[in-house]
Amino acid sequence: MGMTITEKIMARNSGRDSLAPGELVWTDINSVMTMDYLGKTCFDKFKSLGKKEVFDKNKVICVSDHLVPPPNQKFATMLNEWREVVKEHDITNFYDLGRQGIAHQIMVEQGHVLPGTISIGTDSHANTYGAVGAVGNAIGVTDAAVAMATGKAWFRIPQSVKFNITGKWQPWVMAKDLSLHIMGMMHWNGHLLYKALEFTGPAIESLSMAGRMTLCNMTVDLGAKNGIVAPDKITERYLRNRTSDAWEMITSDEDAEYDQVYNIDVSDLGPTIAMPGKLDDTQPIEKLIGQKFNKAFVGTCTNGRLEDFAAMAEIMKGKQVHRDVNMILVPASQTVYLEALRAGYIETLVEAGAAVDTPSCAACAGIHTGVAGDGDIVLSAGNRNMTGRMGSKKAEIYLTSPSVVAASAIRGEITDPRTFDI
Amino acid sequence: MMRGTCWVSDDYVMAYDIIIQEYWTSAIDPKDNSKWVMAGVKEEFNKENAFKDNGYTFIVAAHNFAGGGKSIEHVITGLMGAGIQAVFATSFARLQFRNAINYGLPFVTCDDIDKGCETGDELEYNPDTGIIKNITKGTEFQSVPAAPFVAEVGEAGGLMNYVRDKIAKGETIE
């Protein structure tokens, strides 16, 4: 019997020829990522295991993203302790303030995730790594400490679910819309609990790496174990200048078995919005046209990439953000920031009246800059909208794509970018 | 054998509400994390030690206990610090299910358990057989027994102890 891409990767990295869903294995880990607010605990736990050196100094990736630049003394002190512990362990790849980015963006963009391998991170959106044909998995600090010491992690082999995506993407419709559409279709953390989600089909083959990252990123919010897109020419082109390590193109066997298979035609998919409070309560944009809001936010590990800035710049060029709206944009990394500057996107967006903040998780987790206050209605291209997520419990968050946020920010109300005068 | 009273939660108790945002950046410490555990789940628990002071031994839940996609271990240490010895639910969210295994806190999958229990009922759980008895109501439920690896990690007192022991003995992990 054939195996799915996830099963094959799990088998290959645990020294097995084959394995089946439900089996429990210890696998080799390619990279372990941890970041500022949990990192010190990882290293403390690692030390308590009786090891002095991490399994590979090049493969423990440390990133400052949730707390930078520190908005208060507590975070500044935590960052100092974090820097000290990273230095103590002589970690090669430390992306601190100045070279920072959101950890998941850094992991993929800097070539720390390779097709056919398994990488883990102490933040739930580590599923993003599936975009390059890897297994990316979110774990806690205990698993990170164990992997730092041994280069291994335990996994139960998940059942796979295939999403076959066909059709032609409509203008301004993005991978985010597909993510939200699937969220509404499957219901949040329902049928997809523990599953490996495989995205395939012509509409995925034509999808950029940025889009694939968005799609895999939000699989954690579906309750899935991982999301994955098989590596292809786009993957190869993307990784060519990012890593000198060798990697293999692993894909699913023709006769692989899936727990479920879903077919979605994106030709029918329009901009999609998740209603405040629940990710799986999604609506087509037509139902929300004219909904007012006062804060617009685009950034995060879900939608803070160059392609997202390009879409916004194209929509907002020569226009002005509505006077009743504050718009905050946060590139996902310093690299994205620089590329967006060079391409002129940042200039266009600042001229339009958007505020651009330095790369970080920003207000997405509600603990950093740009948080929501009482009464705020936020139109966000982030990944979560539960009550209190971005700060105040008395704020509401609508989730959508960057192109919808851009068109809507100009009008001051939810606007369909497909009909917006550009 | 474990025995004690249970608290029955609503559906979809989120990790976010078990440990609220302002404590995500605090140290992972059972005593500390348990002070405000469940603060976001019910207003009555939004006081220092409010959940813990009830002295529950078990939590009974329906679908997707500890969901919402947060990987922080404060959720597990908070429950353990509050004296919780096992959680019974129809289903668990993946990230916290994994963390619970790593800490040796039984997260036990059991169909329909939520419909057969009320807050304050006295329960008895036998980890070897997977049988959960509701002493108060005189009923019994068969849960899914723990996988051998999970039981082994539980016996070691969590993954840290399990791995530390292997490293000390020079054994490989496989």
mmCIF file of N, CA and C in Angstrom, chain A residues 94-140:
data_model
loop_
_atom_site.group_PDB
_atom_site.id
_atom_site.type_symbol
_atom_site.label_atom_id
_atom_site.label_comp_id
_atom_site.label_asym_id
_atom_site.label_seq_id
_atom_site.Cartn_x
_atom_site.Cartn_y
_atom_site.Cartn_z
ATOM 1 N N PHE A 94 20.729 33.194 15.273
ATOM 2 C CA PHE A 94 19.962 33.996 16.225
ATOM 3 C C PHE A 94 19.471 35.243 15.498
ATOM 4 N N TYR A 95 18.159 35.339 15.338
ATOM 5 C CA TYR A 95 17.565 36.471 14.632
ATOM 6 C C TYR A 95 16.988 37.436 15.663
ATOM 7 N N ASP A 96 17.861 38.311 16.145
ATOM 8 C CA ASP A 96 17.464 39.257 17.181
ATOM 9 C C ASP A 96 17.063 40.586 16.535
ATOM 10 N N LEU A 97 16.536 41.495 17.334
ATOM 11 C CA LEU A 97 16.087 42.796 16.846
ATOM 12 C C LEU A 97 17.131 43.433 15.921
ATOM 13 N N GLY A 98 16.713 43.764 14.734
ATOM 14 C CA GLY A 98 17.621 44.300 13.715
ATOM 15 C C GLY A 98 17.732 43.304 12.562
ATOM 16 N N ARG A 99 17.677 42.005 12.919
ATOM 17 C CA ARG A 99 17.689 40.953 11.888
ATOM 18 C C ARG A 99 16.453 40.074 12.067
ATOM 19 N N GLN A 100 15.478 40.609 12.780
ATOM 20 C CA GLN A 100 14.362 39.771 13.234
ATOM 21 C C GLN A 100 13.268 39.584 12.194
ATOM 22 N N GLY A 101 12.317 38.774 12.595
ATOM 23 C CA GLY A 101 11.125 38.546 11.800
ATOM 24 C C GLY A 101 10.262 37.609 12.625
ATOM 25 N N ILE A 102 9.052 37.357 12.171
ATOM 26 C CA ILE A 102 8.222 36.393 12.882
ATOM 27 C C ILE A 102 8.846 35.020 12.643
ATOM 28 N N ALA A 103 8.994 34.257 13.696
ATOM 29 C CA ALA A 103 9.770 33.020 13.663
ATOM 30 C C ALA A 103 9.437 32.135 12.463
ATOM 31 N N HIS A 104 8.164 31.969 12.147
ATOM 32 C CA HIS A 104 7.780 31.050 11.070
ATOM 33 C C HIS A 104 8.221 31.577 9.702
ATOM 34 N N GLN A 105 8.159 32.892 9.549
ATOM 35 C CA GLN A 105 8.646 33.516 8.312
ATOM 36 C C GLN A 105 10.159 33.299 8.203
ATOM 37 N N ILE A 106 10.871 33.539 9.303
ATOM 38 C CA ILE A 106 12.328 33.354 9.335
ATOM 39 C C ILE A 106 12.693 31.911 8.975
ATOM 40 N N MET A 107 12.002 30.963 9.568
ATOM 41 C CA MET A 107 12.317 29.547 9.360
ATOM 42 C C MET A 107 12.279 29.177 7.876
ATOM 43 N N VAL A 108 11.263 29.646 7.180
ATOM 44 C CA VAL A 108 11.110 29.284 5.766
ATOM 45 C C VAL A 108 12.014 30.167 4.898
ATOM 46 N N GLU A 109 11.937 31.482 5.134
ATOM 47 C CA GLU A 109 12.659 32.455 4.319
ATOM 48 C C GLU A 109 14.183 32.282 4.394
ATOM 49 N N GLN A 110 14.687 31.869 5.563
ATOM 50 C CA GLN A 110 16.130 31.720 5.733
ATOM 51 C C GLN A 110 16.611 30.291 5.468
ATOM 52 N N GLY A 111 15.729 29.462 4.929
ATOM 53 C CA GLY A 111 16.139 28.126 4.513
ATOM 54 C C GLY A 111 16.379 27.133 5.641
ATOM 55 N N HIS A 112 15.742 27.327 6.785
ATOM 56 C CA HIS A 112 15.929 26.382 7.892
ATOM 57 C C HIS A 112 14.962 25.202 7.838
ATOM 58 N N VAL A 113 14.045 25.255 6.881
ATOM 59 C CA VAL A 113 13.103 24.150 6.705
ATOM 60 C C VAL A 113 13.343 23.551 5.325
ATOM 61 N N LEU A 114 13.524 22.261 5.268
ATOM 62 C CA LEU A 114 13.810 21.602 3.992
ATOM 63 C C LEU A 114 12.725 20.597 3.641
ATOM 64 N N PRO A 115 12.413 20.472 2.354
ATOM 65 C CA PRO A 115 11.431 19.479 1.924
ATOM 66 C C PRO A 115 11.838 18.082 2.413
ATOM 67 N N GLY A 116 10.867 17.292 2.786
ATOM 68 C CA GLY A 116 11.145 15.908 3.184
ATOM 69 C C GLY A 116 11.647 15.733 4.600
ATOM 70 N N THR A 117 11.735 16.845 5.347
ATOM 71 C CA THR A 117 12.234 16.744 6.731
ATOM 72 C C THR A 117 11.158 17.213 7.711
ATOM 73 N N ILE A 118 11.474 17.103 8.998
ATOM 74 C CA ILE A 118 10.524 17.507 10.037
ATOM 75 C C ILE A 118 11.160 18.612 10.878
ATOM 76 N N SER A 119 10.456 19.720 11.021
ATOM 77 C CA SER A 119 10.938 20.790 11.889
ATOM 78 C C SER A 119 9.830 21.171 12.863
ATOM 79 N N ILE A 120 10.244 21.566 14.063
ATOM 80 C CA ILE A 120 9.263 21.897 15.097
ATOM 81 C C ILE A 120 9.546 23.279 15.670
ATOM 82 N N GLY A 121 8.528 23.872 16.265
ATOM 83 C CA GLY A 121 8.687 25.194 16.857
ATOM 84 C C GLY A 121 7.741 25.373 18.029
ATOM 85 N N THR A 122 8.175 26.202 18.991
ATOM 86 C CA THR A 122 7.367 26.382 20.204
ATOM 87 C C THR A 122 6.283 27.438 20.024
ATOM 88 N N ASP A 123 5.691 27.475 18.869
ATOM 89 C CA ASP A 123 4.580 28.396 18.627
ATOM 90 C C ASP A 123 3.609 27.696 17.696
ATOM 91 N N SER A 124 2.335 27.912 17.926
ATOM 92 C CA SER A 124 1.336 27.084 17.258
ATOM 93 C C SER A 124 1.343 27.174 15.732
ATOM 94 N N HIS A 125 1.809 28.273 15.170
ATOM 95 C CA HIS A 125 1.763 28.382 13.710
ATOM 96 C C HIS A 125 2.967 27.771 12.984
ATOM 97 N N ALA A 126 3.699 26.893 13.691
ATOM 98 C CA ALA A 126 4.824 26.171 13.062
ATOM 99 C C ALA A 126 4.341 25.289 11.906
ATOM 100 N N ASN A 127 3.051 25.097 11.790
ATOM 101 C CA ASN A 127 2.484 24.366 10.643
ATOM 102 C C ASN A 127 2.844 25.019 9.312
ATOM 103 N N THR A 128 3.225 26.298 9.362
ATOM 104 C CA THR A 128 3.607 27.061 8.163
ATOM 105 C C THR A 128 4.657 26.332 7.314
ATOM 106 N N TYR A 129 5.547 25.556 7.971
ATOM 107 C CA TYR A 129 6.696 24.947 7.277
ATOM 108 C C TYR A 129 6.270 23.941 6.205
ATOM 109 N N GLY A 130 5.028 23.502 6.291
ATOM 110 C CA GLY A 130 4.510 22.566 5.297
ATOM 111 C C GLY A 130 4.504 23.139 3.891
ATOM 112 N N ALA A 131 4.609 24.468 3.779
ATOM 113 C CA ALA A 131 4.583 25.140 2.477
ATOM 114 C C ALA A 131 5.703 24.663 1.558
ATOM 115 N N VAL A 132 6.844 24.256 2.132
ATOM 116 C CA VAL A 132 7.957 23.793 1.287
ATOM 117 C C VAL A 132 8.026 22.268 1.226
ATOM 118 N N GLY A 133 6.935 21.599 1.586
ATOM 119 C CA GLY A 133 6.938 20.142 1.508
ATOM 120 C C GLY A 133 7.618 19.477 2.678
ATOM 121 N N ALA A 134 7.627 20.170 3.821
ATOM 122 C CA ALA A 134 8.179 19.607 5.053
ATOM 123 C C ALA A 134 7.032 19.318 6.014
ATOM 124 N N VAL A 135 7.301 18.542 7.057
ATOM 125 C CA VAL A 135 6.325 18.444 8.134
ATOM 126 C C VAL A 135 6.724 19.500 9.157
ATOM 127 N N GLY A 136 5.820 20.430 9.423
ATOM 128 C CA GLY A 136 6.045 21.478 10.412
ATOM 129 C C GLY A 136 5.069 21.256 11.533
ATOM 130 N N ASN A 137 5.569 21.260 12.734
ATOM 131 C CA ASN A 137 4.695 20.939 13.843
ATOM 132 C C ASN A 137 4.924 21.842 15.039
ATOM 133 N N ALA A 138 3.828 22.284 15.645
ATOM 134 C CA ALA A 138 3.897 23.102 16.846
ATOM 135 C C ALA A 138 4.012 22.187 18.056
ATOM 136 N N ILE A 139 4.896 22.547 18.952
ATOM 137 C CA ILE A 139 5.107 21.738 20.152
ATOM 138 C C ILE A 139 5.289 22.682 21.342
ATOM 139 N N GLY A 140 5.337 22.125 22.536
ATOM 140 C CA GLY A 140 5.583 22.934 23.725
ATOM 141 C C GLY A 140 7.062 22.977 24.056
#
